[in-house]
Coordinates of C-alpha atoms and ligand atoms in Angstrom, one line a residue:
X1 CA 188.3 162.2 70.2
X2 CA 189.6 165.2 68.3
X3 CA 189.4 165.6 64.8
X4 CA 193.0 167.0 63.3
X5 CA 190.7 170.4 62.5
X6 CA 189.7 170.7 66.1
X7 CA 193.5 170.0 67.2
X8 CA 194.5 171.9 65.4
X9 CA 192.0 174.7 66.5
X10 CA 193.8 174.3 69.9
X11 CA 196.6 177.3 68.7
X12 CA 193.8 179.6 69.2
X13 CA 194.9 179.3 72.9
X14 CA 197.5 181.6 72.1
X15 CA 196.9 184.7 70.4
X16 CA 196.5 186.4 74.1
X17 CA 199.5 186.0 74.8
X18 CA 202.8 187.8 73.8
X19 CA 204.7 186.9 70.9
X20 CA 207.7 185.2 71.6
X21 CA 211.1 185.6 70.4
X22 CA 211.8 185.0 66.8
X23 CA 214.9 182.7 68.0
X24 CA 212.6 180.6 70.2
X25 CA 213.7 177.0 69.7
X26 CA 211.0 174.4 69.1
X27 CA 212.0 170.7 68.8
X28 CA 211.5 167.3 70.5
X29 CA 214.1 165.1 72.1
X30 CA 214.7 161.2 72.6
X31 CA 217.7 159.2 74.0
X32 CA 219.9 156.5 72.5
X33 CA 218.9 153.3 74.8
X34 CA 215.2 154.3 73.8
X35 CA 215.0 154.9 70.3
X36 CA 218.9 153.4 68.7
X37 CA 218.4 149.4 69.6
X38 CA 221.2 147.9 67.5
X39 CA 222.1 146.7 70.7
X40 CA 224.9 144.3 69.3
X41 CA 225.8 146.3 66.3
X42 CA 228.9 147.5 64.7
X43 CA 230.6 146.6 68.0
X44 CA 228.4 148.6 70.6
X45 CA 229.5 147.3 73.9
X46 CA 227.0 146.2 76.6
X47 CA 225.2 149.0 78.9
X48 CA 223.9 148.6 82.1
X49 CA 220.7 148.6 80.6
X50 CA 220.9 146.1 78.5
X51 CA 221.8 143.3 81.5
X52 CA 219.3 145.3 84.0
X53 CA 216.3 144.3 81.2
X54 CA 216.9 140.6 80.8
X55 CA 217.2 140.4 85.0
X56 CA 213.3 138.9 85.6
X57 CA 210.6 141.2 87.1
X58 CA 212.7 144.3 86.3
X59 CA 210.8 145.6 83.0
X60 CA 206.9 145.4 82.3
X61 CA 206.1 142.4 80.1
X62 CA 210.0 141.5 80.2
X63 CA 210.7 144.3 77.5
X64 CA 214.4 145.5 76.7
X65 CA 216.4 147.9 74.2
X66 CA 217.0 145.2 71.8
X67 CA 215.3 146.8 68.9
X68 CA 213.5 149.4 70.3
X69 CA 212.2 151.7 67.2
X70 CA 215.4 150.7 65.0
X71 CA 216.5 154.1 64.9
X72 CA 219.9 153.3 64.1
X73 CA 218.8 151.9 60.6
X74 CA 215.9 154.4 60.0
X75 CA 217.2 157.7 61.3
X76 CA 217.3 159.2 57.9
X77 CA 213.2 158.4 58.2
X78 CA 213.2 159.8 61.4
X79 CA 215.0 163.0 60.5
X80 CA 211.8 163.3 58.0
X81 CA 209.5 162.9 59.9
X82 CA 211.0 166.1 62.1
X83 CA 211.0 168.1 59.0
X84 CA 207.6 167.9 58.5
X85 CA 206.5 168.1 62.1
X86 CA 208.3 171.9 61.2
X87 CA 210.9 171.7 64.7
X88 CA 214.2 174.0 64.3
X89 CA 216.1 171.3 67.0
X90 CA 216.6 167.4 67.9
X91 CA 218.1 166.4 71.6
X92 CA 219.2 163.5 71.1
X93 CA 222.0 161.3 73.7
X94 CA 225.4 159.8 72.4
X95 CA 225.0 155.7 73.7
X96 CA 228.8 156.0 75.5
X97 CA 228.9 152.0 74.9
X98 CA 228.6 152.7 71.4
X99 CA 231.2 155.2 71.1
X100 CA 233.9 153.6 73.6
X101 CA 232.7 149.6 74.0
X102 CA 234.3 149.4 77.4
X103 CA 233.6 153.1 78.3
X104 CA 237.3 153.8 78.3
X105 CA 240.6 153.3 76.2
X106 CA 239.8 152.5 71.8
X107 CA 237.1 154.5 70.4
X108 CA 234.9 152.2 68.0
X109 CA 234.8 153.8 64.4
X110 CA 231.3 152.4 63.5
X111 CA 229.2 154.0 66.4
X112 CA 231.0 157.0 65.5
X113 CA 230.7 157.3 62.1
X114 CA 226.4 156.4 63.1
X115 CA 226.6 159.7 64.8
X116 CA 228.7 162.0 62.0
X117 CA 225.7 160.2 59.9
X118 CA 223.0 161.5 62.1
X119 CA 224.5 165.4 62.9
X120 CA 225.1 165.7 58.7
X121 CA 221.3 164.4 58.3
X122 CA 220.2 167.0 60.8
X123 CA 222.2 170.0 60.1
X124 CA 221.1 168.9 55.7
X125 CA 217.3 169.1 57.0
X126 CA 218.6 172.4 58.8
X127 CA 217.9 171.4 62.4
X128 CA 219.8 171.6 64.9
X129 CA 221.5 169.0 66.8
X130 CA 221.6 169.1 70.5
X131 CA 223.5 166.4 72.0
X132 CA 223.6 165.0 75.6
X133 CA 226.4 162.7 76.6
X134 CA 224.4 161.0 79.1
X135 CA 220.8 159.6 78.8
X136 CA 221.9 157.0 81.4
X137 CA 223.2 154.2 79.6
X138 CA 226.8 153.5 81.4
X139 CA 228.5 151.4 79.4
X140 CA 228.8 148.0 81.8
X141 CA 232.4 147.5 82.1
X142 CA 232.7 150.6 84.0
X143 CA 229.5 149.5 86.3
X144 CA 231.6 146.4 86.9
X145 CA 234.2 148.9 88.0
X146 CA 231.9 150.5 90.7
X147 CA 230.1 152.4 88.0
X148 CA 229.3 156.6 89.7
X149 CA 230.6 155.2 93.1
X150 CA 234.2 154.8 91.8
X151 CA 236.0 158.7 91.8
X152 CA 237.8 157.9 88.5
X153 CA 234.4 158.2 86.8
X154 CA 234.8 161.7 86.3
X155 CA 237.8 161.2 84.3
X156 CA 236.3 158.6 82.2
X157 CA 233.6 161.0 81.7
X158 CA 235.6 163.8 80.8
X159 CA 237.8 161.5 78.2
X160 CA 234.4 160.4 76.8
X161 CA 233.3 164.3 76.5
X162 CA 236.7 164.7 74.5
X163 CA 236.2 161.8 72.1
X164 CA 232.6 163.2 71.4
X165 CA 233.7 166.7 71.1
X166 CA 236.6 166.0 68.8
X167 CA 234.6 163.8 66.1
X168 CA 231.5 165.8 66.2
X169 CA 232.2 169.3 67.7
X170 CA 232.6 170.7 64.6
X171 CA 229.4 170.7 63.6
X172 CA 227.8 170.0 66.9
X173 CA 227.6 173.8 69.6
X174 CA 224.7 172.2 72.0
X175 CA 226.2 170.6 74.3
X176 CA 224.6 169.0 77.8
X177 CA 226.4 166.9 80.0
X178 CA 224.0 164.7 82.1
X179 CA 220.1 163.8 81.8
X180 CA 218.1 164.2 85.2
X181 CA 221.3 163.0 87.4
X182 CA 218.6 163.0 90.5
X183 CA 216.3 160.4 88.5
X184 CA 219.2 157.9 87.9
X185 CA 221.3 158.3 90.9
X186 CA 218.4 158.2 93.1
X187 CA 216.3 155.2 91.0
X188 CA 219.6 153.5 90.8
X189 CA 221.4 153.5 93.9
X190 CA 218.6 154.1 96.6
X191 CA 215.1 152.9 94.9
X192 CA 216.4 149.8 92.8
X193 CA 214.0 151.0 89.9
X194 CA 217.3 151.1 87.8
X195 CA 220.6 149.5 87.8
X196 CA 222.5 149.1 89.0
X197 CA 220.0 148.6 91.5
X198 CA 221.5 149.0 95.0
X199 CA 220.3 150.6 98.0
X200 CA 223.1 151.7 100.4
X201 CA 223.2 155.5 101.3
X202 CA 227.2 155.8 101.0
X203 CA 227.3 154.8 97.4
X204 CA 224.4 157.1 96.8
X205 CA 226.1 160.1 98.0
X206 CA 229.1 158.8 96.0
X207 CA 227.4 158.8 92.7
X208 CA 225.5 161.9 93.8
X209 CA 228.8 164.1 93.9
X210 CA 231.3 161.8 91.7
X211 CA 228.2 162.5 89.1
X212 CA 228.5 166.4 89.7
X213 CA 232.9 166.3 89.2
X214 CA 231.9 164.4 85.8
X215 CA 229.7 167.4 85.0
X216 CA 232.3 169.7 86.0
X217 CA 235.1 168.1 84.0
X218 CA 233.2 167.9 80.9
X219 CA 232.1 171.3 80.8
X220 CA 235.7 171.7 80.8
X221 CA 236.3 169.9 78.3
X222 CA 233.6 171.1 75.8
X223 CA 234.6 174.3 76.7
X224 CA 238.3 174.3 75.7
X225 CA 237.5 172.0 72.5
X226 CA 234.9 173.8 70.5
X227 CA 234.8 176.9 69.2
X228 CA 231.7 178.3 69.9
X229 CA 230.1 175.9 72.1
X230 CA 227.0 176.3 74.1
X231 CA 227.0 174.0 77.2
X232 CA 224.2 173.2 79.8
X233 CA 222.9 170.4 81.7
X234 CA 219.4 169.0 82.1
X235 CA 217.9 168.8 85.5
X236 CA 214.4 167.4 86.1
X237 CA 212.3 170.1 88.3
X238 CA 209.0 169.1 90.0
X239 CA 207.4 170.7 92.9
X240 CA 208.3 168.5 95.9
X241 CA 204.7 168.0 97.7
X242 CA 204.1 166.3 101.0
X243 CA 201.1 163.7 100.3
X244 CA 199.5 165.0 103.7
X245 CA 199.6 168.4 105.0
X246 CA 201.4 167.1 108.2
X247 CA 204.6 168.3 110.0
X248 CA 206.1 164.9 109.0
X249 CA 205.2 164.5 105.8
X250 CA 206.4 168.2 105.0
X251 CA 209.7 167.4 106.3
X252 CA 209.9 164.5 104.3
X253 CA 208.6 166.7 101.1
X254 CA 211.7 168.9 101.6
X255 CA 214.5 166.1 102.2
X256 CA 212.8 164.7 98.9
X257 CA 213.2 168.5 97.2
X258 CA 216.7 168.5 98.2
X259 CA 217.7 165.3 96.5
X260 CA 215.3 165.8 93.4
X261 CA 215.6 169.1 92.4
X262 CA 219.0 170.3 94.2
X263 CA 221.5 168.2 94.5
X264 CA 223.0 168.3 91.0
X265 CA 222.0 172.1 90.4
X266 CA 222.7 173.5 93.2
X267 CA 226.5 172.9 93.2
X268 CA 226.9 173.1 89.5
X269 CA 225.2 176.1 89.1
X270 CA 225.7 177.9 92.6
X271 CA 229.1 176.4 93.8
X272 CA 226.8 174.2 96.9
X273 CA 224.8 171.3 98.3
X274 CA 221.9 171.8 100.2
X275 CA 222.3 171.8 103.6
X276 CA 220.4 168.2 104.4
X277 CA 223.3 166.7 102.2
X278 CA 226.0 168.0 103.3
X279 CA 226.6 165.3 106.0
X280 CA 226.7 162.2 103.3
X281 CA 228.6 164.2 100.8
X282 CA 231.6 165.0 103.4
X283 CA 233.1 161.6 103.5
X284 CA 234.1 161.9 99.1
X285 CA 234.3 165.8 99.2
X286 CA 238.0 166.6 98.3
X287 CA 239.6 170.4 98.2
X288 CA 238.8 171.7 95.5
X289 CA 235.7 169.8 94.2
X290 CA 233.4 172.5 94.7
X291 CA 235.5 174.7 92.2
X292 CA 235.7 171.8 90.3
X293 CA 232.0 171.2 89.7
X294 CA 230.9 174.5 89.9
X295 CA 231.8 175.7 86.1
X296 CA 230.0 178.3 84.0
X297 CA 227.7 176.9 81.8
X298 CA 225.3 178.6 79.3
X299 CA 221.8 177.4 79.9
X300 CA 219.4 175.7 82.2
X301 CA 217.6 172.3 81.2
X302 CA 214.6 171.7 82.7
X303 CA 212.7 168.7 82.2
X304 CA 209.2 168.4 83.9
X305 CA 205.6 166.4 84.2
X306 CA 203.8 166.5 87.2
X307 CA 204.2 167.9 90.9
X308 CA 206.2 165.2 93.0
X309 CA 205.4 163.5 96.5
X310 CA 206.8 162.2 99.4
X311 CA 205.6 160.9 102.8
X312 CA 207.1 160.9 106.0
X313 CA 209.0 156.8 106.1
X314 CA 211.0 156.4 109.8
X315 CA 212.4 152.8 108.1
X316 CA 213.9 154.9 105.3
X317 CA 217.6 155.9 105.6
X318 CA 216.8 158.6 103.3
X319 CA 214.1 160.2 105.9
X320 CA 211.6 160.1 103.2
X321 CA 209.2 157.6 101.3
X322 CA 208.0 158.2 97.7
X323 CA 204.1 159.0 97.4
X324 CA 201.8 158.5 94.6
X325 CA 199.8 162.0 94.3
X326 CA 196.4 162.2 96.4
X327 CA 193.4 160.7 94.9
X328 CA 190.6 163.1 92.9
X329 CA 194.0 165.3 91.1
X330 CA 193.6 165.1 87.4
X331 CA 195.6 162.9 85.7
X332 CA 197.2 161.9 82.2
X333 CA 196.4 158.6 80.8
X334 CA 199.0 156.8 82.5
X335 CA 198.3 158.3 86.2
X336 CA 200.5 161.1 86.0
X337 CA 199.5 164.1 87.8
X338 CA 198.3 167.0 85.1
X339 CA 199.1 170.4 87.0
X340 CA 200.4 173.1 84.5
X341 CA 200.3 176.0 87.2
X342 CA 203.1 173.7 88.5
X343 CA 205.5 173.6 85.5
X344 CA 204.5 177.6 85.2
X345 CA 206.1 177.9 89.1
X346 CA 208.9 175.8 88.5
X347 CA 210.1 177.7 85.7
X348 CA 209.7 181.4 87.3
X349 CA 211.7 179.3 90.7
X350 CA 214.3 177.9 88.6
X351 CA 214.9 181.5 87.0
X352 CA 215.0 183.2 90.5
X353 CA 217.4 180.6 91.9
X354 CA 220.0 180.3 88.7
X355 CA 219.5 182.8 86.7
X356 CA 220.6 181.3 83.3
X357 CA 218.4 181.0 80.3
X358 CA 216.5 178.2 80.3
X359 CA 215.3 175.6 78.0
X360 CA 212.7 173.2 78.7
X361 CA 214.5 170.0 77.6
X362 CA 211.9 167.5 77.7
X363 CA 207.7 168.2 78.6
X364 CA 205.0 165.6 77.7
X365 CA 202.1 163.3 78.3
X366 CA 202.0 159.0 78.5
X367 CA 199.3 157.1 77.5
X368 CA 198.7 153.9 76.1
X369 CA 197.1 154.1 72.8
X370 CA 196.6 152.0 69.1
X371 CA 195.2 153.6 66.0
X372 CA 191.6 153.2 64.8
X373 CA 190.0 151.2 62.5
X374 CA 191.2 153.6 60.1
X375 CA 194.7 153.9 60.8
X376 CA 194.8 157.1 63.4
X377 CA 195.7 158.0 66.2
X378 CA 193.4 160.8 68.4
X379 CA 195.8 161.6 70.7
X380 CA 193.3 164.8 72.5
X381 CA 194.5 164.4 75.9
X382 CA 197.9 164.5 74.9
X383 CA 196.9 167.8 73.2
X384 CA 195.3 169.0 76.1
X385 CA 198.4 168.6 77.9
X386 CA 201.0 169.9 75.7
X387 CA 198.2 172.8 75.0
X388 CA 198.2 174.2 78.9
X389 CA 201.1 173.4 79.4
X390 CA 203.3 175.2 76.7
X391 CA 200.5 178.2 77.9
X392 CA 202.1 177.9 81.2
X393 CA 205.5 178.3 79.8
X394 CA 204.8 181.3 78.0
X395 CA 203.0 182.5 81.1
X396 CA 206.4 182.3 83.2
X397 CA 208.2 183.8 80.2
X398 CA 205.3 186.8 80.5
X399 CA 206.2 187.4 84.3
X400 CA 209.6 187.3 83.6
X401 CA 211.0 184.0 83.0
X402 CA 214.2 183.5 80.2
X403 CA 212.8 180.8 79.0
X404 CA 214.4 180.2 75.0
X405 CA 213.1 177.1 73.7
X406 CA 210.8 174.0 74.5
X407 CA 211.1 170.3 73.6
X408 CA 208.3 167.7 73.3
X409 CA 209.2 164.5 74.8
X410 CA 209.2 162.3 72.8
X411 CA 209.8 162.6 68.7
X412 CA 208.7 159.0 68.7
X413 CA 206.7 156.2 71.0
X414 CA 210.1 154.5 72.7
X415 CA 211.3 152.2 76.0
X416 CA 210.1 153.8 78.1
X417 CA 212.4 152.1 81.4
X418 CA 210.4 150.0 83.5
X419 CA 207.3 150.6 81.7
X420 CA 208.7 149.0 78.8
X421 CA 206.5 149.8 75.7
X422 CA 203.4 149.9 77.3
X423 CA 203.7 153.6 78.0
X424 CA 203.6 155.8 75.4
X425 CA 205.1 159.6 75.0
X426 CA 205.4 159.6 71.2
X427 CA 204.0 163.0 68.8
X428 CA 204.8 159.7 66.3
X429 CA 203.3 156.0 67.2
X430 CA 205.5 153.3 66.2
X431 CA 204.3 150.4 65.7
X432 CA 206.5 147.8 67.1
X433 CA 205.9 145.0 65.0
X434 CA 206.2 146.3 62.0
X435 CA 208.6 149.5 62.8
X436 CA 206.0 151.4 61.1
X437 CA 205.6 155.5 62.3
X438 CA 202.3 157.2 62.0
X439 CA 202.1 160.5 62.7
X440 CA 199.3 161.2 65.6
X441 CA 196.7 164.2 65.9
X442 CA 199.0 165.9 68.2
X443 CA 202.1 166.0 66.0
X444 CA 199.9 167.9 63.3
X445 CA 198.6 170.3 66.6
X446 CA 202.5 170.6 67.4
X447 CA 203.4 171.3 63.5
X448 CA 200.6 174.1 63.5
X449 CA 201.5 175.6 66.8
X450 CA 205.1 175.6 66.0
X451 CA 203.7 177.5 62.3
X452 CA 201.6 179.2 64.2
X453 CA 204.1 181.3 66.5
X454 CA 206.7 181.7 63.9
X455 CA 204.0 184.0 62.3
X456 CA 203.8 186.0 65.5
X457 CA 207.3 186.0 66.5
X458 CA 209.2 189.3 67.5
X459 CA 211.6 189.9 65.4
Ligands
FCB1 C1 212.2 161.4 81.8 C2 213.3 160.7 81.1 C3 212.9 160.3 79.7 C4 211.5 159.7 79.6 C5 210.5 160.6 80.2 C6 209.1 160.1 80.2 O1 212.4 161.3 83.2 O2 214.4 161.6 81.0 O3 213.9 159.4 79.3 O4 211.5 158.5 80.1 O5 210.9 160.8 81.6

């Protein structure tokens, strides 16, 4: 346990380094199917989420979206609470089924005017919004359409991207298009971790490249409809690690590098699929896609927590078999592999391979937690985390990395997928019951680091 003085105490891991720029953007991100709930509110339509929880077995403890942390009613709270944690940004995702009920056709007024509600909160507390279109909740009548798999997605997405940038783009100039599209193409149309739950290799490499024309398209569109706007997408990059040195379980390692940390960036930001892809993506690629998805954009998001691994699986059509990481690693509270040289690799690689600024778009530690007797949280190994880690970041940016801003994950405890609520990322603790926040140890450490480097800062 860590008293707030001795968190706070953890800053003094800094001063070694080098100042970092006076514009470096410090903030903390969530999603709308985590945090919003108001799940059959002001005429949100269904997502696939929302079925996907209620479907036994799916969710730890048969959790679901319903209410999550009532964000949608206590956002001006929320907003608060980020003003005295001292951050200059919020990520935050648009829920499309809010916004378009059916994901296509009549925009519903009420989920847009929730969002003009949030942005004017933000921009009042002088924060700035970043919004991404796409924290993976696809409203469900397009699912029931064929969802990613179905070609025409790209033009729903890119009427969607329209909607959003004409009601909010005015005040909105952040702009990403898709959250880790390897996590939910992969989880949802090969592992059946998320819906829609399928496993057949032809509608993953559908999704996979239908998902990358949607990107495409709504850079487009952002592009051509605000003035000034500043347009990325967020990629999830881990170190792809075979769980035994063997020749096997390397090769597996690298198909599994292709798909995690490739297959959406490559072709967006280099104009390509990797080579091990190519095959499966043939059969939708069109003339012209490759222009298509390969658009400028103005910044790299990375999001990152632990190395990845993969073992060698000859049943697999994929080639490769996910891998919990080798025993005696250290670990966060909730198994995750701790490894901040890692993050400080993937960051210099990502740099080397795009060449974009980059922001880190989502970083943190899980653990399952409950105040003390009186009332707090000691959150030290999530501390420790954010503490080497953020080291390691400004280590990259020291060697050479263009690194412009980080984000905690998460503002506030939230679903946390198939965990449910057991696992918790939050700087804030909710407590579900009550919908009461308290602000942990760490969000004071992050409040004081944050203070801390804005007294350094170059100018
Ligand atoms: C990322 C997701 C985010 C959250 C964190 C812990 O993969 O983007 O929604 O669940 O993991």
């Amino acid at each position: 346990m860590v008293s707030p003085q001795a968190a706070v105490s953890a800053v003094q891991r800094f001063p070694s380094r080098k100042p970092l720029r006076h514009d470096f953007v410090w903030g903390v991100s969530t999603s709308s199917y985590q945090i919003e709930g108001a799940e059959r509110l002001d005429g949100r339509g269904p997502s696939i989420w929302d079925g996907f929880c209620r479907q036994p077995g799916r969710i730890a403890n048969g959790d679901t979206g319903e209410l999550a942390c009532d964000h949608y009613h206590r956002y001006r709270d929320d907003i608060a609470l980020m003003q005295s944690l001292g951050v200059n940004a919020y990520r935050f995702s648009v829920a499309w089924p809010r916004v378009l009920p059916t994901g296509r056709g009549a925009a519903n007024e009420a989920g847009l005017a929730f969002y003009d509600r949030l942005v004017d909160g933000l921009l009042e507390a002088s924060i700035e919004p970043w919004l991404c279109l796409y924290h993976w909740d696809l409203p469900q009548a397009l699912q029931d359409i064929g969802g990613w798999t179905n070609r025409d997605s790209a033009g729903w997405f890119s009427d969607y991207a329209r909607l959003i940038a004409g009601r909010l783009g005015d005040r909105v100039k952040r702009f990403a298009t898709f959250n880790e599209p390897s996590v939910f193409t992969l989880f949802g149309y090969s592992f059946g971790w998320h819906p829609p739950a399928t496993d057949d290799l032809v509608s993953f490499h559908a999704a996979i490249h239908h998902v990358n024309l949607a990107h495409g398209g709504a850079v487009d569109v952002l592009r051509e409809q605000v003035d000034g706007a500043s347009i990325g997408s967020i990629h999830n990059m881990q170190p792809s690690r075979p769980v035994h040195p063997t020749p096997a379980d390397q090769k597996a390692a690298a198909i599994l590098d292709d798909i995690w940390n490739r297959a959406f960036a490559d072709p967006q930001m280099i104009g390509d699929y990797p080579a091990s892809l190519r095959g499966g993506i043939d059969l939708h690629l069109r003339d012209g896609d490759m222009q298509r998805i390969c658009r400028p954009v103005d910044w790299l998001g990375i999001n990152h927590y632990s190395p990845i691994y993969a073992k060698a699986e000859g049943a697999s059509p994929l080639g490769f078999a996910w891998a919990d990481a080798p025993a005696g690693v250290p670990r966060s509270p909730i198994g995750w592999q701790v490894d901040p040289k890692a993050f400080r690799d993937t960051l210099l690689d990502a740099h080397d391979r795009y060449g974009l600024p980059i922001y880190v778009t989502e970083n943190g530690a899980g653990a399952v937690e409950k105040p003390d007797a009186a009332g707090e949280v000691h959150d030290a190994q999530r501390i420790e985390y954010l503490s080497s880690y953020i080291d390691a970041m400004h280590e990259a940016i020291e060697i050479g990395a263009d690194v412009r801003g980080y984000f905690v994950w998460s503002l506030l405890d939230n679903f946390e997928w198939g965990a449910g609520y057991a696992n918790r990322f939050g700087l804030i603790y909710v407590d579900y019951a009550t919908q009461r926040r308290i602000a942990k140890a760490s969000a004071r450490w992050y409040s004081a680091m944050i203070k801390a480097h804005a007294r350094q800062a170059t100018p």
